[in-house]
Amino acid sequence: MKKVLALVSILILAGLIYWQYYYIKPVPKPEIWGYTDPPSLVNTSWEKSGSVEILNETLKNAGEFYGTILSQLSQIGYSMVSGNWSKKDCQWSYWTRLDKAYYIAYKENSFLAIRGKPEDVLNATDEHWLCGRPGDSNPLSSPSPWKVAEAMALSLAEKFMKNNVSTSLTNWTGPTPDWYLAKFSFSVNIGDGVEVLILVYSSEDQVKYAEYLMKKKDRSIRFLRSDGGDYYTLIALKGRKVDVNRAIEIIQEPGE
């Protein structure tokens, strides 16, 4: 009986240790994750027209559908370059992400979308358009996710420099989520070295899920989060515990 009780005690202790140090609470996958195109446009009928694809639909809720696509483009990392909101029943906007672009517009019950490379989409709007064309409008100052990642990296590098710590561009050697809007990595010359990875997302739920995916593969990675206005950033740090702790101290120092 004593042996059984001892075995049970050992199993309970092992379970507690696992729960405290190794168990990672699952995080639900966000609705917007892994998309390169707006989810609402994935199963629609696009027609090839030269170097672009065009979607031309008649919808009772064209304005509402336009608003949905507007939101989804932002959530998957597209930046609005130009647009017009002067009329409630007639609007358009032009979006880009790296080498891909979208022009979307609606007028009353008509919805139009054009997608392809930025230059090709711009050229196509000379012939296919509703309410307005990008070429007739002044561009907006809308930062892209990649610019946000670079700005965050520059801000962190300046903090390290003020503490006489050098940084250099390097490739992150730890696990990386299967989807992100932008990333930037560098190393910090503290102790044996600390690797830093910056990932940019459009929502807090996406950040939490990315952190969960990385923790499952490497429990030792430390994480910091930052709200970048229109975007959210996840900062991952990898290295010896003492070195990572020092790096975090510098990052969390209040600004002047």
PDB file of C-alpha atoms in Angstrom:
ATOM      1  CA  MET A   1       0.000   0.000   0.000  1.00  0.00           C
ATOM      2  CA  LYS A   2       2.842   2.385   0.870  1.00  0.00           C
ATOM      3  CA  LYS A   3       4.451   1.690  -2.513  1.00  0.00           C
ATOM      4  CA  VAL A   4       1.201   2.515  -4.291  1.00  0.00           C
ATOM      5  CA  LEU A   5       0.820   5.764  -2.363  1.00  0.00           C
ATOM      6  CA  ALA A   6       4.424   6.675  -3.090  1.00  0.00           C
ATOM      7  CA  LEU A   7       3.909   5.993  -6.796  1.00  0.00           C
ATOM      8  CA  VAL A   8       0.753   8.107  -6.823  1.00  0.00           C
ATOM      9  CA  SER A   9       2.596  10.930  -5.072  1.00  0.00           C
ATOM     10  CA  ILE A  10       5.389  10.785  -7.640  1.00  0.00           C
ATOM     11  CA  LEU A  11       2.891  10.876 -10.509  1.00  0.00           C
ATOM     12  CA  ILE A  12       1.079  13.846  -8.982  1.00  0.00           C
ATOM     13  CA  LEU A  13       4.368  15.678  -8.444  1.00  0.00           C
ATOM     14  CA  ALA A  14       5.439  14.950 -12.017  1.00  0.00           C
ATOM     15  CA  GLY A  15       2.107  16.225 -13.264  1.00  0.00           C
ATOM     16  CA  LEU A  16       2.450  19.451 -11.303  1.00  0.00           C
ATOM     17  CA  ILE A  17       5.965  20.005 -12.615  1.00  0.00           C
ATOM     18  CA  TYR A  18       4.787  19.410 -16.173  1.00  0.00           C
ATOM     19  CA  TRP A  19       1.844  21.766 -15.718  1.00  0.00           C
ATOM     20  CA  GLN A  20       3.978  24.533 -14.218  1.00  0.00           C
ATOM     21  CA  TYR A  21       6.979  24.390 -16.516  1.00  0.00           C
ATOM     22  CA  TYR A  22       5.978  22.660 -19.752  1.00  0.00           C
ATOM     23  CA  TYR A  23       2.239  22.949 -20.320  1.00  0.00           C
ATOM     24  CA  ILE A  24       1.291  25.645 -22.827  1.00  0.00           C
ATOM     25  CA  LYS A  25      -2.319  26.703 -22.806  1.00  0.00           C
ATOM     26  CA  PRO A  26      -3.779  26.370 -26.341  1.00  0.00           C
ATOM     27  CA  VAL A  27      -4.698  29.584 -28.120  1.00  0.00           C
ATOM     28  CA  PRO A  28      -7.491  29.480 -30.726  1.00  0.00           C
ATOM     29  CA  LYS A  29      -6.477  30.213 -34.302  1.00  0.00           C
ATOM     30  CA  PRO A  30      -7.707  33.690 -35.322  1.00  0.00           C
ATOM     31  CA  GLU A  31     -10.331  33.920 -38.048  1.00  0.00           C
ATOM     32  CA  ILE A  32      -7.943  35.999 -40.134  1.00  0.00           C
ATOM     33  CA  TRP A  33      -4.764  33.905 -40.335  1.00  0.00           C
ATOM     34  CA  GLY A  34      -2.744  32.672 -43.285  1.00  0.00           C
ATOM     35  CA  TYR A  35      -4.553  34.672 -45.969  1.00  0.00           C
ATOM     36  CA  THR A  36      -2.854  36.536 -48.805  1.00  0.00           C
ATOM     37  CA  ASP A  37      -6.212  37.635 -50.243  1.00  0.00           C
ATOM     38  CA  PRO A  38      -9.364  38.814 -48.435  1.00  0.00           C
ATOM     39  CA  PRO A  39     -11.278  35.702 -47.277  1.00  0.00           C
ATOM     40  CA  SER A  40     -14.558  37.038 -48.665  1.00  0.00           C
ATOM     41  CA  LEU A  41     -13.030  37.160 -52.166  1.00  0.00           C
ATOM     42  CA  VAL A  42     -11.447  33.693 -52.178  1.00  0.00           C
ATOM     43  CA  ASN A  43     -14.406  31.795 -53.676  1.00  0.00           C
ATOM     44  CA  THR A  44     -15.622  34.506 -56.059  1.00  0.00           C
ATOM     45  CA  SER A  45     -15.493  34.424 -59.867  1.00  0.00           C
ATOM     46  CA  TRP A  46     -12.540  36.399 -61.153  1.00  0.00           C
ATOM     47  CA  GLU A  47     -11.979  37.019 -64.872  1.00  0.00           C
ATOM     48  CA  LYS A  48      -8.527  37.310 -66.388  1.00  0.00           C
ATOM     49  CA  SER A  49      -7.964  40.575 -68.255  1.00  0.00           C
ATOM     50  CA  GLY A  50      -4.417  40.927 -69.517  1.00  0.00           C
ATOM     51  CA  SER A  51      -2.056  41.009 -66.536  1.00  0.00           C
ATOM     52  CA  VAL A  52      -4.786  41.527 -63.898  1.00  0.00           C
ATOM     53  CA  GLU A  53      -7.889  39.768 -62.581  1.00  0.00           C
ATOM     54  CA  ILE A  54     -11.233  41.559 -62.401  1.00  0.00           C
ATOM     55  CA  LEU A  55     -14.322  40.874 -60.299  1.00  0.00           C
ATOM     56  CA  ASN A  56     -17.483  42.695 -61.362  1.00  0.00           C
ATOM     57  CA  GLU A  57     -20.600  41.902 -59.336  1.00  0.00           C
ATOM     58  CA  THR A  58     -24.095  43.285 -58.862  1.00  0.00           C
ATOM     59  CA  LEU A  59     -25.002  43.057 -55.171  1.00  0.00           C
ATOM     60  CA  LYS A  60     -27.869  44.382 -53.085  1.00  0.00           C
ATOM     61  CA  ASN A  61     -25.417  44.998 -50.248  1.00  0.00           C
ATOM     62  CA  ALA A  62     -22.518  46.300 -52.353  1.00  0.00           C
ATOM     63  CA  GLY A  63     -21.644  48.981 -49.796  1.00  0.00           C
ATOM     64  CA  GLU A  64     -21.592  46.513 -46.907  1.00  0.00           C
ATOM     65  CA  PHE A  65     -19.518  44.033 -48.927  1.00  0.00           C
ATOM     66  CA  TYR A  66     -17.074  46.826 -49.786  1.00  0.00           C
ATOM     67  CA  GLY A  67     -16.707  47.625 -46.083  1.00  0.00           C
ATOM     68  CA  THR A  68     -15.962  43.969 -45.306  1.00  0.00           C
ATOM     69  CA  ILE A  69     -13.221  43.790 -47.943  1.00  0.00           C
ATOM     70  CA  LEU A  70     -11.846  47.100 -46.705  1.00  0.00           C
ATOM     71  CA  SER A  71     -11.432  45.637 -43.210  1.00  0.00           C
ATOM     72  CA  GLN A  72      -9.993  42.323 -44.411  1.00  0.00           C
ATOM     73  CA  LEU A  73      -7.367  43.978 -46.616  1.00  0.00           C
ATOM     74  CA  SER A  74      -6.118  45.855 -43.563  1.00  0.00           C
ATOM     75  CA  GLN A  75      -6.082  42.694 -41.438  1.00  0.00           C
ATOM     76  CA  ILE A  76      -3.949  40.754 -43.923  1.00  0.00           C
ATOM     77  CA  GLY A  77      -1.343  43.488 -44.235  1.00  0.00           C
ATOM     78  CA  TYR A  78      -2.396  45.660 -47.156  1.00  0.00           C
ATOM     79  CA  SER A  79      -1.852  49.415 -46.838  1.00  0.00           C
ATOM     80  CA  MET A  80      -4.284  51.927 -48.305  1.00  0.00           C
ATOM     81  CA  VAL A  81      -2.493  54.143 -50.813  1.00  0.00           C
ATOM     82  CA  SER A  82      -5.441  56.267 -51.948  1.00  0.00           C
ATOM     83  CA  GLY A  83      -9.221  56.391 -51.790  1.00  0.00           C
ATOM     84  CA  ASN A  84     -12.359  58.474 -51.746  1.00  0.00           C
ATOM     85  CA  TRP A  85     -15.225  58.602 -49.214  1.00  0.00           C
ATOM     86  CA  SER A  86     -17.076  61.686 -50.413  1.00  0.00           C
ATOM     87  CA  LYS A  87     -20.285  59.808 -51.277  1.00  0.00           C
ATOM     88  CA  LYS A  88     -22.104  57.268 -49.152  1.00  0.00           C
ATOM     89  CA  ASP A  89     -23.271  55.205 -52.144  1.00  0.00           C
ATOM     90  CA  CYS A  90     -20.072  55.475 -54.203  1.00  0.00           C
ATOM     91  CA  GLN A  91     -16.575  54.815 -52.838  1.00  0.00           C
ATOM     92  CA  TRP A  92     -13.247  53.386 -53.962  1.00  0.00           C
ATOM     93  CA  SER A  93      -9.793  52.636 -52.531  1.00  0.00           C
ATOM     94  CA  TYR A  94      -6.429  51.332 -53.735  1.00  0.00           C
ATOM     95  CA  TRP A  95      -4.307  49.003 -51.578  1.00  0.00           C
ATOM     96  CA  THR A  96      -0.815  47.496 -51.871  1.00  0.00           C
ATOM     97  CA  ARG A  97       1.261  44.855 -50.100  1.00  0.00           C
ATOM     98  CA  LEU A  98       4.774  44.258 -51.428  1.00  0.00           C
ATOM     99  CA  ASP A  99       4.294  43.220 -55.089  1.00  0.00           C
ATOM    100  CA  LYS A 100       0.493  42.861 -55.016  1.00  0.00           C
ATOM    101  CA  ALA A 101      -2.312  45.420 -55.193  1.00  0.00           C
ATOM    102  CA  TYR A 102      -6.092  45.713 -54.987  1.00  0.00           C
ATOM    103  CA  TYR A 103      -8.457  48.324 -56.344  1.00  0.00           C
ATOM    104  CA  ILE A 104     -11.956  47.992 -54.880  1.00  0.00           C
ATOM    105  CA  ALA A 105     -15.003  50.168 -55.453  1.00  0.00           C
ATOM    106  CA  TYR A 106     -18.787  50.210 -55.279  1.00  0.00           C
ATOM    107  CA  LYS A 107     -21.475  52.406 -56.788  1.00  0.00           C
ATOM    108  CA  GLU A 108     -25.014  51.784 -55.587  1.00  0.00           C
ATOM    109  CA  ASN A 109     -25.432  48.012 -56.272  1.00  0.00           C
ATOM    110  CA  SER A 110     -22.253  47.511 -58.309  1.00  0.00           C
ATOM    111  CA  PHE A 111     -19.037  46.142 -56.805  1.00  0.00           C
ATOM    112  CA  LEU A 112     -15.714  46.114 -58.655  1.00  0.00           C
ATOM    113  CA  ALA A 113     -12.354  44.641 -57.667  1.00  0.00           C
ATOM    114  CA  ILE A 114      -9.072  44.492 -59.604  1.00  0.00           C
ATOM    115  CA  ARG A 115      -6.015  42.630 -58.360  1.00  0.00           C
ATOM    116  CA  GLY A 116      -2.488  42.048 -59.639  1.00  0.00           C
ATOM    117  CA  LYS A 117       0.869  43.799 -59.512  1.00  0.00           C
ATOM    118  CA  PRO A 118       0.645  47.464 -58.437  1.00  0.00           C
ATOM    119  CA  GLU A 119       1.616  48.919 -61.812  1.00  0.00           C
ATOM    120  CA  ASP A 120      -0.741  46.579 -63.666  1.00  0.00           C
ATOM    121  CA  VAL A 121      -3.668  47.392 -61.380  1.00  0.00           C
ATOM    122  CA  LEU A 122      -3.060  51.133 -61.777  1.00  0.00           C
ATOM    123  CA  ASN A 123      -3.006  50.759 -65.557  1.00  0.00           C
ATOM    124  CA  ALA A 124      -6.224  48.704 -65.475  1.00  0.00           C
ATOM    125  CA  THR A 125      -8.067  51.419 -63.518  1.00  0.00           C
ATOM    126  CA  ASP A 126      -7.699  53.729 -66.523  1.00  0.00           C
ATOM    127  CA  GLU A 127     -10.332  51.542 -68.207  1.00  0.00           C
ATOM    128  CA  HIS A 128     -12.138  49.757 -65.362  1.00  0.00           C
ATOM    129  CA  TRP A 129     -13.244  51.945 -62.455  1.00  0.00           C
ATOM    130  CA  LEU A 130     -16.124  53.136 -60.311  1.00  0.00           C
ATOM    131  CA  CYS A 131     -16.360  56.472 -58.478  1.00  0.00           C
ATOM    132  CA  GLY A 132     -12.705  57.354 -58.958  1.00  0.00           C
ATOM    133  CA  ARG A 133      -9.240  56.248 -60.046  1.00  0.00           C
ATOM    134  CA  PRO A 134      -5.949  56.132 -58.079  1.00  0.00           C
ATOM    135  CA  GLY A 135      -4.215  58.229 -60.729  1.00  0.00           C
ATOM    136  CA  ASP A 136      -6.620  61.105 -60.099  1.00  0.00           C
ATOM    137  CA  SER A 137      -6.069  61.184 -56.318  1.00  0.00           C
ATOM    138  CA  ASN A 138      -3.279  62.219 -53.973  1.00  0.00           C
ATOM    139  CA  PRO A 139      -1.601  59.314 -52.150  1.00  0.00           C
ATOM    140  CA  LEU A 140      -2.156  58.761 -48.434  1.00  0.00           C
ATOM    141  CA  SER A 141       0.628  58.445 -45.860  1.00  0.00           C
ATOM    142  CA  SER A 142      -0.224  54.952 -44.646  1.00  0.00           C
ATOM    143  CA  PRO A 143       2.693  52.956 -43.140  1.00  0.00           C
ATOM    144  CA  SER A 144       3.096  49.383 -44.305  1.00  0.00           C
ATOM    145  CA  PRO A 145       3.682  46.477 -41.883  1.00  0.00           C
ATOM    146  CA  TRP A 146       7.275  46.235 -43.142  1.00  0.00           C
ATOM    147  CA  LYS A 147       7.875  49.904 -42.360  1.00  0.00           C
ATOM    148  CA  VAL A 148       6.462  49.296 -38.877  1.00  0.00           C
ATOM    149  CA  ALA A 149       8.871  46.374 -38.352  1.00  0.00           C
ATOM    150  CA  GLU A 150      11.830  48.452 -39.530  1.00  0.00           C
ATOM    151  CA  ALA A 151      10.819  51.389 -37.329  1.00  0.00           C
ATOM    152  CA  MET A 152      10.512  49.101 -34.291  1.00  0.00           C
ATOM    153  CA  ALA A 153      13.945  47.579 -34.999  1.00  0.00           C
ATOM    154  CA  LEU A 154      15.485  51.052 -35.307  1.00  0.00           C
ATOM    155  CA  SER A 155      13.889  52.159 -32.033  1.00  0.00           C
ATOM    156  CA  LEU A 156      15.259  49.106 -30.187  1.00  0.00           C
ATOM    157  CA  ALA A 157      18.700  49.501 -31.751  1.00  0.00           C
ATOM    158  CA  GLU A 158      18.850  53.105 -30.506  1.00  0.00           C
ATOM    159  CA  LYS A 159      18.060  51.943 -26.958  1.00  0.00           C
ATOM    160  CA  PHE A 160      20.870  49.400 -27.090  1.00  0.00           C
ATOM    161  CA  MET A 161      23.302  51.971 -28.504  1.00  0.00           C
ATOM    162  CA  LYS A 162      22.541  54.319 -25.596  1.00  0.00           C
ATOM    163  CA  ASN A 163      23.628  51.483 -23.303  1.00  0.00           C
ATOM    164  CA  ASN A 164      26.826  50.932 -25.315  1.00  0.00           C
ATOM    165  CA  VAL A 165      25.479  47.679 -26.747  1.00  0.00           C
ATOM    166  CA  SER A 166      25.969  47.025 -30.451  1.00  0.00           C
ATOM    167  CA  THR A 167      23.512  45.291 -32.788  1.00  0.00           C
ATOM    168  CA  SER A 168      23.871  43.654 -36.196  1.00  0.00           C
ATOM    169  CA  LEU A 169      21.530  42.212 -38.798  1.00  0.00           C
ATOM    170  CA  THR A 170      21.273  38.432 -38.557  1.00  0.00           C
ATOM    171  CA  ASN A 171      18.840  35.678 -39.459  1.00  0.00           C
ATOM    172  CA  TRP A 172      16.641  34.378 -36.639  1.00  0.00           C
ATOM    173  CA  THR A 173      17.514  30.730 -35.890  1.00  0.00           C
ATOM    174  CA  GLY A 174      14.502  29.941 -33.713  1.00  0.00           C
ATOM    175  CA  PRO A 175      10.997  28.843 -34.765  1.00  0.00           C
ATOM    176  CA  THR A 176       8.896  31.228 -36.841  1.00  0.00           C
ATOM    177  CA  PRO A 177       5.089  31.181 -37.243  1.00  0.00           C
ATOM    178  CA  ASP A 178       3.733  30.061 -40.616  1.00  0.00           C
ATOM    179  CA  TRP A 179       2.164  33.505 -41.228  1.00  0.00           C
ATOM    180  CA  TYR A 180       2.952  37.119 -40.420  1.00  0.00           C
ATOM    181  CA  LEU A 181       2.526  40.536 -42.035  1.00  0.00           C
ATOM    182  CA  ALA A 182       6.179  41.496 -41.681  1.00  0.00           C
ATOM    183  CA  LYS A 183       9.317  40.466 -39.823  1.00  0.00           C
ATOM    184  CA  PHE A 184      12.726  41.860 -38.942  1.00  0.00           C
ATOM    185  CA  SER A 185      15.584  40.167 -37.063  1.00  0.00           C
ATOM    186  CA  PHE A 186      18.906  41.222 -35.567  1.00  0.00           C
ATOM    187  CA  SER A 187      21.368  40.170 -32.864  1.00  0.00           C
ATOM    188  CA  VAL A 188      22.414  42.037 -29.724  1.00  0.00           C
ATOM    189  CA  ASN A 189      26.002  41.918 -28.427  1.00  0.00           C
ATOM    190  CA  ILE A 190      25.228  41.048 -24.803  1.00  0.00           C
ATOM    191  CA  GLY A 191      27.110  38.144 -23.191  1.00  0.00           C
ATOM    192  CA  ASP A 192      26.973  35.221 -25.588  1.00  0.00           C
ATOM    193  CA  GLY A 193      24.585  37.175 -27.803  1.00  0.00           C
ATOM    194  CA  VAL A 194      20.816  37.594 -27.966  1.00  0.00           C
ATOM    195  CA  GLU A 195      18.740  37.041 -31.089  1.00  0.00           C
ATOM    196  CA  VAL A 196      15.758  39.348 -31.566  1.00  0.00           C
ATOM    197  CA  LEU A 197      12.833  38.735 -33.910  1.00  0.00           C
ATOM    198  CA  ILE A 198      10.126  41.321 -34.602  1.00  0.00           C
ATOM    199  CA  LEU A 199       6.821  40.120 -36.068  1.00  0.00           C
ATOM    200  CA  VAL A 200       4.010  42.450 -37.117  1.00  0.00           C
ATOM    201  CA  TYR A 201       0.294  41.619 -37.029  1.00  0.00           C
ATOM    202  CA  SER A 202      -2.989  43.475 -37.353  1.00  0.00           C
ATOM    203  CA  SER A 203      -4.678  42.251 -34.168  1.00  0.00           C
ATOM    204  CA  GLU A 204      -3.886  41.189 -30.626  1.00  0.00           C
ATOM    205  CA  ASP A 205      -5.422  37.756 -31.297  1.00  0.00           C
ATOM    206  CA  GLN A 206      -2.947  37.175 -34.122  1.00  0.00           C
ATOM    207  CA  VAL A 207      -0.051  38.127 -31.823  1.00  0.00           C
ATOM    208  CA  LYS A 208      -1.231  35.732 -29.108  1.00  0.00           C
ATOM    209  CA  TYR A 209      -1.552  32.881 -31.604  1.00  0.00           C
ATOM    210  CA  ALA A 210       1.904  33.539 -33.075  1.00  0.00           C
ATOM    211  CA  GLU A 211       3.421  33.488 -29.583  1.00  0.00           C
ATOM    212  CA  TYR A 212       1.631  30.217 -28.839  1.00  0.00           C
ATOM    213  CA  LEU A 213       2.986  28.564 -32.007  1.00  0.00           C
ATOM    214  CA  MET A 214       6.540  29.595 -31.153  1.00  0.00           C
ATOM    215  CA  LYS A 215       6.285  28.550 -27.503  1.00  0.00           C
ATOM    216  CA  LYS A 216       5.185  25.069 -28.563  1.00  0.00           C
ATOM    217  CA  LYS A 217       8.490  24.632 -30.385  1.00  0.00           C
ATOM    218  CA  ASP A 218      10.823  26.425 -27.974  1.00  0.00           C
ATOM    219  CA  ARG A 219       9.706  27.036 -24.389  1.00  0.00           C
ATOM    220  CA  SER A 220      12.844  29.067 -23.600  1.00  0.00           C
ATOM    221  CA  ILE A 221      12.034  32.000 -25.907  1.00  0.00           C
ATOM    222  CA  ARG A 222      10.974  35.200 -24.131  1.00  0.00           C
ATOM    223  CA  PHE A 223       8.311  37.480 -25.580  1.00  0.00           C
ATOM    224  CA  LEU A 224       7.335  41.130 -25.408  1.00  0.00           C
ATOM    225  CA  ARG A 225       4.333  42.770 -27.062  1.00  0.00           C
ATOM    226  CA  SER A 226       3.808  46.273 -28.369  1.00  0.00           C
ATOM    227  CA  ASP A 227       0.813  48.113 -29.797  1.00  0.00           C
ATOM    228  CA  GLY A 228       2.025  49.979 -32.849  1.00  0.00           C
ATOM    229  CA  GLY A 229      -1.139  51.961 -33.543  1.00  0.00           C
ATOM    230  CA  ASP A 230      -2.665  50.319 -36.629  1.00  0.00           C
ATOM    231  CA  TYR A 231      -0.507  47.257 -36.016  1.00  0.00           C
ATOM    232  CA  TYR A 232       0.642  45.010 -33.173  1.00  0.00           C
ATOM    233  CA  THR A 233       4.192  43.720 -32.799  1.00  0.00           C
ATOM    234  CA  LEU A 234       5.536  40.587 -31.136  1.00  0.00           C
ATOM    235  CA  ILE A 235       9.171  40.731 -30.033  1.00  0.00           C
ATOM    236  CA  ALA A 236      10.870  37.380 -29.436  1.00  0.00           C
ATOM    237  CA  LEU A 237      14.254  37.064 -27.696  1.00  0.00           C
ATOM    238  CA  LYS A 238      16.495  34.001 -27.760  1.00  0.00           C
ATOM    239  CA  GLY A 239      19.735  33.357 -25.862  1.00  0.00           C
ATOM    240  CA  ARG A 240      21.099  32.665 -22.393  1.00  0.00           C
ATOM    241  CA  LYS A 241      18.625  33.624 -19.684  1.00  0.00           C
ATOM    242  CA  VAL A 242      20.943  36.185 -18.098  1.00  0.00           C
ATOM    243  CA  ASP A 243      21.653  37.806 -21.477  1.00  0.00           C
ATOM    244  CA  VAL A 244      17.988  37.893 -22.475  1.00  0.00           C
ATOM    245  CA  ASN A 245      17.051  39.409 -19.103  1.00  0.00           C
ATOM    246  CA  ARG A 246      19.549  42.219 -19.646  1.00  0.00           C
ATOM    247  CA  ALA A 247      18.240  42.838 -23.166  1.00  0.00           C
ATOM    248  CA  ILE A 248      14.680  43.054 -21.827  1.00  0.00           C
ATOM    249  CA  GLU A 249      15.778  45.521 -19.143  1.00  0.00           C
ATOM    250  CA  ILE A 250      17.188  47.814 -21.814  1.00  0.00           C
ATOM    251  CA  ILE A 251      14.126  47.469 -24.061  1.00  0.00           C
ATOM    252  CA  GLN A 252      11.794  48.310 -21.183  1.00  0.00           C
ATOM    253  CA  GLU A 253      13.750  51.365 -20.057  1.00  0.00           C
ATOM    254  CA  PRO A 254      11.492  54.442 -20.225  1.00  0.00           C
ATOM    255  CA  GLY A 255      12.185  56.824 -23.063  1.00  0.00           C
ATOM    256  CA  GLU A 256      13.447  60.330 -22.509  1.00  0.00           C
TER     257      GLU A 256
END
